[in-house]
Short mmCIF file of C-alpha atoms and ligand atoms in Angstrom, two decimals:
data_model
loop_
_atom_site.label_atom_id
_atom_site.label_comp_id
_atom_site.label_asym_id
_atom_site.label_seq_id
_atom_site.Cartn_x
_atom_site.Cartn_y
_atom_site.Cartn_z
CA UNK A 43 123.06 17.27 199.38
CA UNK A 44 126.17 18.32 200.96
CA UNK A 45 127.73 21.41 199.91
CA UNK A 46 131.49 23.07 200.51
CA UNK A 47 131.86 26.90 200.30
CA UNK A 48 135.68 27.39 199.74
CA UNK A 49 136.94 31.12 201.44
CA UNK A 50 136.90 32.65 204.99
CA UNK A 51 135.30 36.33 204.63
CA UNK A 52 132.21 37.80 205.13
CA UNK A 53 131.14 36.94 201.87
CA UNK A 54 131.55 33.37 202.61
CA UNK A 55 129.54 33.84 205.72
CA UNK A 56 126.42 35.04 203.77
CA UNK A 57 126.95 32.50 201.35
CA UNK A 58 127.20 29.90 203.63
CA UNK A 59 123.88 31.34 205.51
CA UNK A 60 121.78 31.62 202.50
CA UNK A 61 122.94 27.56 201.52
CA UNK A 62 121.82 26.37 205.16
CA UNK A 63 118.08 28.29 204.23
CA UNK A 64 118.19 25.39 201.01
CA UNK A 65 115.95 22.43 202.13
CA UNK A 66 118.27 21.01 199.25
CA UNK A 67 121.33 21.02 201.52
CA UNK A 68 121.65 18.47 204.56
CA UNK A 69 125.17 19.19 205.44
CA UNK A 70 127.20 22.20 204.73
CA UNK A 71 131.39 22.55 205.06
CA UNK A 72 133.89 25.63 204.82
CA UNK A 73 137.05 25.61 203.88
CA UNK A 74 138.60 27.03 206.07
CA UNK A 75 136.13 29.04 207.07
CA UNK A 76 135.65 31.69 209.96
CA UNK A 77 134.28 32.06 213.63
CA UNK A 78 130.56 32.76 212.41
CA UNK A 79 130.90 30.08 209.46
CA UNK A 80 132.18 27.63 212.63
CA UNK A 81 128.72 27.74 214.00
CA UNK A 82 126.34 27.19 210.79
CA UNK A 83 129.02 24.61 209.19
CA UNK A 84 131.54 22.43 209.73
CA UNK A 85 134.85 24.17 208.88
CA UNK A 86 137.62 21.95 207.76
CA UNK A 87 141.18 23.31 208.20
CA UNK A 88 142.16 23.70 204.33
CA UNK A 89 143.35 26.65 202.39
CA UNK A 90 141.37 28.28 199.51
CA UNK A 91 144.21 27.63 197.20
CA UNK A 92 145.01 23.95 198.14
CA UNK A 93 143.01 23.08 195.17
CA UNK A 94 144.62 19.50 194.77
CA UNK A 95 143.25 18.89 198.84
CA UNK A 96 139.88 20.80 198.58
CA UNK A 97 139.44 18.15 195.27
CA UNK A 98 139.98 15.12 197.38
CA UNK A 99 138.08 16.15 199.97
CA UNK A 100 134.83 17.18 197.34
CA UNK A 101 135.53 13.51 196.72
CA UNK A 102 135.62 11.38 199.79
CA UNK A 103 133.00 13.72 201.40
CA UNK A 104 130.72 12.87 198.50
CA UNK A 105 130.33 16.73 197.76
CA UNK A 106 127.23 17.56 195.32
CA UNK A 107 127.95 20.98 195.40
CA UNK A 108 131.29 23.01 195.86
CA UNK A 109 131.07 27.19 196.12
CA UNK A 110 133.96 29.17 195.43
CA UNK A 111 133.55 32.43 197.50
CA UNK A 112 137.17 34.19 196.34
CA UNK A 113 138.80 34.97 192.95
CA UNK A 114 142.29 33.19 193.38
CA UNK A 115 141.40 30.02 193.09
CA UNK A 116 139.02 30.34 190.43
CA UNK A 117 141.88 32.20 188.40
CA UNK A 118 144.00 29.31 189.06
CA UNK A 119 141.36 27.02 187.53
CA UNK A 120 139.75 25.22 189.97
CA UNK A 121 136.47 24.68 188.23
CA UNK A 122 138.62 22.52 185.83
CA UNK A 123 140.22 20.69 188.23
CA UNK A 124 136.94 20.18 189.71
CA UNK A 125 134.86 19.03 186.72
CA UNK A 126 137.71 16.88 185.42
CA UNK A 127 137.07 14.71 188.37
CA UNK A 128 133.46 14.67 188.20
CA UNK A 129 132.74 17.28 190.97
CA UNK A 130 130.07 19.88 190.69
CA UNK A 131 131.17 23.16 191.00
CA UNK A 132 129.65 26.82 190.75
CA UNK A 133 132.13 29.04 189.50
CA UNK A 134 133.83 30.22 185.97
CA UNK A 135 136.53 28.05 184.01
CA UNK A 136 140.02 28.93 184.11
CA UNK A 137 140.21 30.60 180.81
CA UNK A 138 136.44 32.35 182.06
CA UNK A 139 137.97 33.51 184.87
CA UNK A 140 140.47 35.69 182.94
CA UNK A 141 137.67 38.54 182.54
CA UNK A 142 138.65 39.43 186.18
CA UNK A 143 142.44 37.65 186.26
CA UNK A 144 143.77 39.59 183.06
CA UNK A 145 142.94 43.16 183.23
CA UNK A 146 144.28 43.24 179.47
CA UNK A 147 142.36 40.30 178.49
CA UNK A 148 139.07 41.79 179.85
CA UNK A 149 140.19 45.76 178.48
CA UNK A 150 140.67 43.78 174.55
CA UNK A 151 137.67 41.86 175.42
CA UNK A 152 135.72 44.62 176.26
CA UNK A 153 136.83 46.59 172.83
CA UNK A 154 136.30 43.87 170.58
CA UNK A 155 132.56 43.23 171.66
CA UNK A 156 131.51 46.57 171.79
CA UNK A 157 131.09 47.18 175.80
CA UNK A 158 131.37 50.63 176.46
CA UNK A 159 134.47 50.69 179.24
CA UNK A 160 137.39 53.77 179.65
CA UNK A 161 139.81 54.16 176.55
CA UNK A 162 142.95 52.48 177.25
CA UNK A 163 146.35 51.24 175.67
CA UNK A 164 148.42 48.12 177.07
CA UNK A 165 151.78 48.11 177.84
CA UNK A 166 154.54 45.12 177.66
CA UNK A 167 157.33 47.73 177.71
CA UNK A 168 158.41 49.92 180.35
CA UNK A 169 159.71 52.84 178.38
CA UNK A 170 156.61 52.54 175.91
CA UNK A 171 154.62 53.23 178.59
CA UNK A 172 156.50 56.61 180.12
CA UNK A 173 156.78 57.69 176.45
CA UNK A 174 153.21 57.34 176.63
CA UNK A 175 152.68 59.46 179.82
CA UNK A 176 154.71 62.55 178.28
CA UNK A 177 151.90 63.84 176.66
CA UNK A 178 148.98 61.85 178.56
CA UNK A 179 146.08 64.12 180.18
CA UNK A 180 145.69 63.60 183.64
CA UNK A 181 144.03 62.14 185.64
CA UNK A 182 144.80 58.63 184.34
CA UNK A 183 144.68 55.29 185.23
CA UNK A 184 147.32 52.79 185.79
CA UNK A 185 146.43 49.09 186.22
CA UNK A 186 148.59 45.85 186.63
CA UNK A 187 147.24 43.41 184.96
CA UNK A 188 146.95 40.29 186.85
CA UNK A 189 145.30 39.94 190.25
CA UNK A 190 146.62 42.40 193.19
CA UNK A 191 144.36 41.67 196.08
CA UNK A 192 142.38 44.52 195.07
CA UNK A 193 145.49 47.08 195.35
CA UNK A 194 146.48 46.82 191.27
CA UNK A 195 144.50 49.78 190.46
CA UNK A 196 146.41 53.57 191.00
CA UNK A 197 144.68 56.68 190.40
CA UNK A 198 147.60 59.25 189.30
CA UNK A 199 146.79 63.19 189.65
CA UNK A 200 149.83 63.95 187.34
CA UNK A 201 152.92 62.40 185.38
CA UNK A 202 154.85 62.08 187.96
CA UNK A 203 152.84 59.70 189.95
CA UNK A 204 152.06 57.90 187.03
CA UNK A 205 155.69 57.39 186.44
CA UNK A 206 156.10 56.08 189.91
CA UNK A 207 153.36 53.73 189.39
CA UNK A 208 154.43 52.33 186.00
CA UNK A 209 157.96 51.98 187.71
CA UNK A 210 156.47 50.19 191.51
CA UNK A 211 154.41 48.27 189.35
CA UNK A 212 157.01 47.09 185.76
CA UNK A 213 160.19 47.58 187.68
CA UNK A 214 160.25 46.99 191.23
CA UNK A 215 157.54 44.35 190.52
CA UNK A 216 155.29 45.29 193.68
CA UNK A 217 152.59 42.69 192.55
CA UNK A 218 155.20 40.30 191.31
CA UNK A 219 154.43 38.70 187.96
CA UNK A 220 150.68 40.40 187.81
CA UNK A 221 152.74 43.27 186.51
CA UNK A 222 154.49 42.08 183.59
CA UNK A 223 151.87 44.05 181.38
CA UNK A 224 149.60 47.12 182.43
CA UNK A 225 146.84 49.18 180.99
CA UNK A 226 147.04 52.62 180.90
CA UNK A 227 143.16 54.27 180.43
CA UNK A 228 141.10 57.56 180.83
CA UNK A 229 139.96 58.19 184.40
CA UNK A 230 136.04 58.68 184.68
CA UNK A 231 133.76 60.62 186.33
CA UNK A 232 130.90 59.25 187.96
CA UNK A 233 129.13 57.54 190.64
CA UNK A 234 129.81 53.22 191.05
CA UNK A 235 127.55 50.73 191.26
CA UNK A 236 127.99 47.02 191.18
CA UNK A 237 126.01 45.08 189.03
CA UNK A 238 125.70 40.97 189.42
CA UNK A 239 124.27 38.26 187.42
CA UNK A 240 124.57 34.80 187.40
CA UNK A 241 124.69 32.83 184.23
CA UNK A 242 124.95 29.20 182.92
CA UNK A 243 127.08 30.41 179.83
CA UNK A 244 123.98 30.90 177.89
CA UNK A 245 121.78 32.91 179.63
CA UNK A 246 121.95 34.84 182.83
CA UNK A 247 119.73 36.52 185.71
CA UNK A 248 120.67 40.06 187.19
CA UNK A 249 121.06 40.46 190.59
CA UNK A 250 119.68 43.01 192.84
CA UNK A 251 121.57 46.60 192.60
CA UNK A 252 123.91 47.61 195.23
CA UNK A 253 126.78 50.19 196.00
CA UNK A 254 130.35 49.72 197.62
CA UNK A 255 131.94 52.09 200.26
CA UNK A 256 135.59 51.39 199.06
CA UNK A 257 137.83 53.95 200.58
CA UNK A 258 138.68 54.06 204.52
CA UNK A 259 136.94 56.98 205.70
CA UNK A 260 133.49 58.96 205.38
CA UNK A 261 132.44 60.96 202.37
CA UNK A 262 135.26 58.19 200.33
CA UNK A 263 138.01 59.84 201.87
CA UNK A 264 141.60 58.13 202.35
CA UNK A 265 142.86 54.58 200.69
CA UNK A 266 140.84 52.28 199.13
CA UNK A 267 139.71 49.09 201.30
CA UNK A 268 138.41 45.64 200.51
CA UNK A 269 134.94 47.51 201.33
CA UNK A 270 133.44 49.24 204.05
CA UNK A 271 129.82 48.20 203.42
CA UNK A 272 127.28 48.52 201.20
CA UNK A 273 123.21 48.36 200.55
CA UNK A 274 120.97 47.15 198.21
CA UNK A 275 119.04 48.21 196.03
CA UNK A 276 121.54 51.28 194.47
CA UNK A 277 118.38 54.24 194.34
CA UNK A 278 120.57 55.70 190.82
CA UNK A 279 119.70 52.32 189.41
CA UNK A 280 116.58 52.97 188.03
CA UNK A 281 114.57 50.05 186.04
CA UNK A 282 115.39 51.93 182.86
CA UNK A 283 119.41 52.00 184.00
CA UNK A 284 119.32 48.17 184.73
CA UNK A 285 117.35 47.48 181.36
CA UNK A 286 120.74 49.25 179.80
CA UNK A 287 122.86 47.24 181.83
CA UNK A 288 121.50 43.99 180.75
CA UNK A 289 121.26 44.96 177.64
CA UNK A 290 124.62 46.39 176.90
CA UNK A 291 126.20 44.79 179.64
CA UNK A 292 125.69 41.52 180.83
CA UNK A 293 124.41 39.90 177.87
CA UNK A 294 126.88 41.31 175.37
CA UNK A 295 129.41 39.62 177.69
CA UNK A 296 127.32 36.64 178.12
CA UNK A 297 127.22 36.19 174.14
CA UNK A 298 130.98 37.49 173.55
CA UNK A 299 132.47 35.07 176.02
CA UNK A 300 130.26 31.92 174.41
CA UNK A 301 131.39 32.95 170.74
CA UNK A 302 134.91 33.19 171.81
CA UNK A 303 134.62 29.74 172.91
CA UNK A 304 135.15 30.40 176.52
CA UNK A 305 131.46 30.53 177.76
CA UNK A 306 131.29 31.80 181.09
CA UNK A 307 129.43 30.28 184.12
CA UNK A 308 128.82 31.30 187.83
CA UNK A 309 128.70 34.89 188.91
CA UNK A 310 129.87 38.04 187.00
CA UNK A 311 130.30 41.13 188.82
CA UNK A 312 130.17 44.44 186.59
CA UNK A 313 131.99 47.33 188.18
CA UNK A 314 129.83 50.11 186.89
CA UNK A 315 130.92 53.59 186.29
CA UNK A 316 127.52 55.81 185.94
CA UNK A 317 128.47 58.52 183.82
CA UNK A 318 127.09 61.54 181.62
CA UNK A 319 127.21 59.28 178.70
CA UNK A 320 125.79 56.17 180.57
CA UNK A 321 126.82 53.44 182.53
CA UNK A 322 130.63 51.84 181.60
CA UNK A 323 132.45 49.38 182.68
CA UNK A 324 135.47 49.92 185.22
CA UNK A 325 135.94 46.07 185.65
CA UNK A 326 134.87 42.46 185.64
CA UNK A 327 134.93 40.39 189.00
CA UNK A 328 134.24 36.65 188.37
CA UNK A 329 132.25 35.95 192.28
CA UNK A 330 130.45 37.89 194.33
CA UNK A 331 131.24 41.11 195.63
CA UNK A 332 132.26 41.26 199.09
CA UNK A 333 130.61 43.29 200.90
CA UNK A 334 128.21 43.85 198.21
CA UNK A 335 126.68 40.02 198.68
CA UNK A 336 126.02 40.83 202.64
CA UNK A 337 123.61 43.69 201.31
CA UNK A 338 122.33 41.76 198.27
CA UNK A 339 121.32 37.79 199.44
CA UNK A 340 119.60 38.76 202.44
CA UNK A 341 117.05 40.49 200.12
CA UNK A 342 116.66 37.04 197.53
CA UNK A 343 113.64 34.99 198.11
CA UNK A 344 115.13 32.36 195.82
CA UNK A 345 117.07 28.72 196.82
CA UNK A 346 120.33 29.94 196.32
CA UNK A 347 121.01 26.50 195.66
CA UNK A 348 118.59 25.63 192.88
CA UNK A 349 120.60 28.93 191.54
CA UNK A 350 123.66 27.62 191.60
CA UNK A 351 122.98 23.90 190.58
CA UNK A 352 120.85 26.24 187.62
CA UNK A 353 124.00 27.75 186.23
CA UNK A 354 126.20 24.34 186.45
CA UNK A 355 123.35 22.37 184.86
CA UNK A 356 122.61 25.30 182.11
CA UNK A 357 119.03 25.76 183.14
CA UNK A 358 119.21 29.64 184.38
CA UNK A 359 116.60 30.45 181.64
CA UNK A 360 114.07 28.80 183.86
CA UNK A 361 114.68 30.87 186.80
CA UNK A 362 112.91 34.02 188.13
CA UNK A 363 114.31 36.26 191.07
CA UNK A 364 112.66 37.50 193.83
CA UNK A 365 113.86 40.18 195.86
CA UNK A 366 113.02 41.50 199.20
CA UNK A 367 111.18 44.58 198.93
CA UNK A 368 113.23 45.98 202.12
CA UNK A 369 116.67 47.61 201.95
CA UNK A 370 119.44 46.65 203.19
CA UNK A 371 122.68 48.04 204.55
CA UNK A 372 126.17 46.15 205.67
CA UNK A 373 128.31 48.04 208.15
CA UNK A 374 131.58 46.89 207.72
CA UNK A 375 133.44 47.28 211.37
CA UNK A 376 137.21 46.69 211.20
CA UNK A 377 140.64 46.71 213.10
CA UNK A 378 141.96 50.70 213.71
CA UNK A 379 144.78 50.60 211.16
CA UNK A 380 143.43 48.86 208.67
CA UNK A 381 143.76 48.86 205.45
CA UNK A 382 147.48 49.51 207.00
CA UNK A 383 149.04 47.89 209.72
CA UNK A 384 146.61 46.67 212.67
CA UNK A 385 146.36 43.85 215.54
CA UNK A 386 144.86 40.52 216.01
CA UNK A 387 142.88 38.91 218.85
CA UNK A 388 140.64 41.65 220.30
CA UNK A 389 137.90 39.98 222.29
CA UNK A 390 134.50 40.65 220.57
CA UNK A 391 131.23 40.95 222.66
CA UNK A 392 127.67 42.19 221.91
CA UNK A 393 126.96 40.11 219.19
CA UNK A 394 123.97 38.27 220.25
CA UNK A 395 122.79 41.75 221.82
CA UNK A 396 122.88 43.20 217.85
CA UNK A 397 121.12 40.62 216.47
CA UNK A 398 118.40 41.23 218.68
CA UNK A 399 117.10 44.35 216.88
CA UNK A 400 114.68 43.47 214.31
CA UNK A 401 115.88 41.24 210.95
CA UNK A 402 119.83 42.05 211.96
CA UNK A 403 122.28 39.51 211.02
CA UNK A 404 125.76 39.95 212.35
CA UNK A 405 128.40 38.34 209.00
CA UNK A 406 131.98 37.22 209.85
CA UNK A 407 134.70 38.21 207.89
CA UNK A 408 137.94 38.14 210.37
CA UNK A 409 136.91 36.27 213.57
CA UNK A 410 138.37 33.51 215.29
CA UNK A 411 137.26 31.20 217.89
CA UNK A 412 139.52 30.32 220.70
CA UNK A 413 138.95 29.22 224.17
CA UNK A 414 135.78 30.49 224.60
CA UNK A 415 135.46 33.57 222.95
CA UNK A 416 135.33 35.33 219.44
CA UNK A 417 138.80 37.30 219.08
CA UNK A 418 139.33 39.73 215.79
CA UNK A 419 141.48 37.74 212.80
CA UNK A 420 141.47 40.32 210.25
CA UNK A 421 141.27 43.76 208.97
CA UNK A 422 137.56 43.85 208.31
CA UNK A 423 136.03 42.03 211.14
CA UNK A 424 132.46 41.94 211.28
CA UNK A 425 129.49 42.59 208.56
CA UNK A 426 126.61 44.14 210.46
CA UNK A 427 123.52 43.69 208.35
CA UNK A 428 119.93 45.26 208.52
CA UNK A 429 117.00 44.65 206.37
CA UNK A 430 114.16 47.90 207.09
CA UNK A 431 111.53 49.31 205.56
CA UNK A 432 113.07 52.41 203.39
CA UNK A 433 116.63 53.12 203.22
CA UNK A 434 116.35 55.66 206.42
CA UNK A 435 115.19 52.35 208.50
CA UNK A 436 117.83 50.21 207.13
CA UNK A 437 120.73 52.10 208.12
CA UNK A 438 119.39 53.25 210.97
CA UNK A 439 118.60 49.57 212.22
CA UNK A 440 122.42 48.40 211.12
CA UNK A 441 123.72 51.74 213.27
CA UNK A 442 121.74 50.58 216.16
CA UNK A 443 123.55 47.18 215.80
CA UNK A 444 126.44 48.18 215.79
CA UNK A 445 126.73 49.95 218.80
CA UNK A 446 125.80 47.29 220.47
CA UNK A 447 129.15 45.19 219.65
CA UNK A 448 132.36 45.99 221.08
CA UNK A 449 136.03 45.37 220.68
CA UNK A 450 139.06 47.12 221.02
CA UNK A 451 140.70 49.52 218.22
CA UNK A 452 137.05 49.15 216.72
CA UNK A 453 136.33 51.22 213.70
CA UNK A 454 133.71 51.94 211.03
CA UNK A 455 132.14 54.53 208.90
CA UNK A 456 129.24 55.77 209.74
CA UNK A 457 128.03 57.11 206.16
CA UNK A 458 126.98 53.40 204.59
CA UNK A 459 124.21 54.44 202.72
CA UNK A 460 124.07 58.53 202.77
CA UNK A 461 124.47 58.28 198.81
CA UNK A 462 121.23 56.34 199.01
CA UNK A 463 119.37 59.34 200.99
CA UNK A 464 120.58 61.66 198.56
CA UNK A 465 119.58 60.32 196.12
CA UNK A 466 116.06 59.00 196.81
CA UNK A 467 115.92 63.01 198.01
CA UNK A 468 116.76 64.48 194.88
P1 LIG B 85 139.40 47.63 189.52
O1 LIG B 85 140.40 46.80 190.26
O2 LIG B 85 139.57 47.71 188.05
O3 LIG B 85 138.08 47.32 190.02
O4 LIG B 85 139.48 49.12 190.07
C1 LIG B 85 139.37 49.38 191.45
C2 LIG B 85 138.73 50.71 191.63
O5 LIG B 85 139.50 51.71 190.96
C3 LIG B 85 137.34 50.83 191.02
O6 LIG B 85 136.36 50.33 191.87
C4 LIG B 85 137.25 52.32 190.85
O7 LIG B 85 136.96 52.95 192.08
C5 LIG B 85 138.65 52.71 190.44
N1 LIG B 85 138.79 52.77 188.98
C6 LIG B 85 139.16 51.77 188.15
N2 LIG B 85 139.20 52.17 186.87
C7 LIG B 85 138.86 53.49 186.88
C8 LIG B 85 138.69 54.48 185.87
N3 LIG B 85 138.92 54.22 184.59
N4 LIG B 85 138.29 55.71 186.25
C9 LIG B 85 138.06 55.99 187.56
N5 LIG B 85 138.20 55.11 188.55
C10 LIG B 85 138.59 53.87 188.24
N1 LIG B 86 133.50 45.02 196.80
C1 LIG B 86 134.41 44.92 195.75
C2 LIG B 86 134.79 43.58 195.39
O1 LIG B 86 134.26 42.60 195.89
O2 LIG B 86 135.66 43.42 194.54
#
């Protein structure tokens, strides 16, 4: 079969790795894809939203199986486009894909199928919302409510940075129309975790546990980031946690979504708040997590394939997951300045050097290949990924790694996975 994995980021890269492991798949293309993709796949020089082109290419290219890796196009309905013409696809509908695209929609959602999440109000109006603030307890949480490249989502100390983020976001229109409505909710206390399952819209297998490293610096210090790596498993998921999870989770959502007639297939992503009271969800993401999958697929023994074709067809009750017994830990290293303002083109060396040390797979996420070299394309760069035996071995084999690559204006954290130690030390 020939497959296309649509999206350009590291994410895409460990998709696109795990698919060429299928002895299902023959031929595998990227749109557009990304230095590493370029040498496991064919990348073809379309955009991730182009969903008209990306159709008619699934079609003349006799695609059996098309991937979405990011969240835009599903939100803009390319699974219907998609299935309309016949095309296999492994993603959520349009109207599925909501439970990440419409904060609101997934808040009400949430409320009306009993899944324990933050209390919140939405707000259409402007001056509802500041009236609101006057005698709000802080912190609190302001959220636009459409898609924001991951930026939607302001944390506000007191009322007057609330007001300036009802105002950036309702007046000045700083995500454009994603902020016509907002939810205001309670801000929790807790550790995150990121939960993923893949379902056919009836049933649905959990993923492997892993943790994010969202903000910039060590010890989650400075502005959030896309993600600054991450392992798998999460040590604070215990069986009996994940048990809850499913339980009051995934499956509640899984059942909601199919008696609200929208029945949602492909990959949801809980964003897990563990708190006193239990675990509650922060959000919904409707793919994987990025760079939550670069810790998580190296560790399945399954066909990610037969996984996929298992939630299009609607045979995911069949399936059983295997995982890895090994940790693993992704390093993300990125451009100095970023999540701000940083360069391009920065030659990168070493990588063949890294992925010497044992079970180390170097993921692309902003590469390019020009001339003859790999040059940086992107705030996060590179995933460096180690599998090892404990979590010590694991992060000490992705550190290892990644001193072995170099390019200018490099940077990293270098406390992926300390949470872990703790944790298993407790
Ligand atoms: P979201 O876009 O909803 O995933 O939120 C992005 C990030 O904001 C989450 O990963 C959390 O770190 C944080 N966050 C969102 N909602 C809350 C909340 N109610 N309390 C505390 N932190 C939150
Ligand atoms: N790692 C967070 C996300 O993929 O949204």
């Amino acid at each position: 079969m020939k497959v296309l994995v649509i999206g350009s980021g590291g994410r895409e890269h460990v998709l696109t790795w795990k698919i060429s492991q299928s002895p299902l798949v023959e031929k595998i293309y990227c749109a557009p894809g990304n230095g590493g993709m370029s040498e496991i796949a064919e990348c073809v020089d379309i955009s991730a939203n182009d969903i008209e082109a990306l159709a008619q290419f699934a079609k003349k290219n006799d695609i059996g199986l098309t991937v979405v890796g990011p969240e835009g196009p599903l939100v803009e309905g390319i699974v219907d486009v998609f299935e309309e013409k016949g095309l296999k696809v492994f993603g959520p509908s349009k109207l599925a894909a909501q439970l990440e695209g419409s904060k609101v929609f997934s808040k009400e959602f949430m409320f009306r199928n009993n899944i324990q999440t933050a209390p919140f109000i939405t707000f259409e109006d402007i001056e509802d919302a500041k009236d609101f603030l006057e005698n709000a307890r802080f912190p609190i949480v302001v959220k636009a409510d459409g898609l924001a490249a991951g930026k939607g989502v302001m944390i506000c100390n007191d009322k007057e940075a609330a007001v300036k983020a009802v105002d950036d976001i309702m007046k000045d229109k700083i995500f454009n129309e994603a902020g016509e409505k907002i939810v205001i909710e309670e801000c929790l206390i807790g550790e995150e975790i990121s939960i993923l399952a893949i379902s056919d819209g009836n049933d649905s297998v959990l993923l492997a546990s892993s943790q994010d490293h969202k903000r910039i610096f060590d010890d989650d210090m400075g502005p959030n980031t896309g993600g600054m790596g991450a392992y798998s498993p999460a040590p604070i998921v215990t069986n009996f946690l994940m048990k809850e999870i499913e339980a009051c989770v995934i499956e509640p959502t899984i059942r909601g979504m199919r008696a609200e007639g929208i029945p949602f297939k492909g990959v949801l992503y809980a964003g897990l708040m563990v708190t006193e009271e239990g675990p509650v969800v922060l959000e919904y993401n409707v793919r994987f997590g990025d760079p939550e999958a670069q810790a998580v697929l190296p560790r399945m023994k399954n066909d990610i394939v037969a996984l996929m074709l298992a939630s299009c067809d609607g045979t995911i009750a069949n399936i059983a997951l295997n995982w890895d017994s090994r940790d693993c830990v992704c390093v993300v290293m990125s451009a100095g300045g970023y999540p701000g303002k940083y360069e391009n083109g920065f030659e990168i060396k070493g990588i063949d050097e890294a992925q010497k040390y044992g079970d180390t797979v170097v993921f692309h996420a902003g590469t390019k290949k020009t001339g003859g070299s790999l040059v940086t394309c992107g705030g996060r760069v590179l995933g460096v990924t180690c599998l090892g035996q404990g979590i010590e071995k694991a992060i000490d084999n992705a550190y290892k790694a990644v001193e072995a690559i170099k390019f200018d204006h490099c940077f990293f954290r270098r406390d992926i996975g300390a949470k872990a130690i703790r944790k298993i030390k407790i």
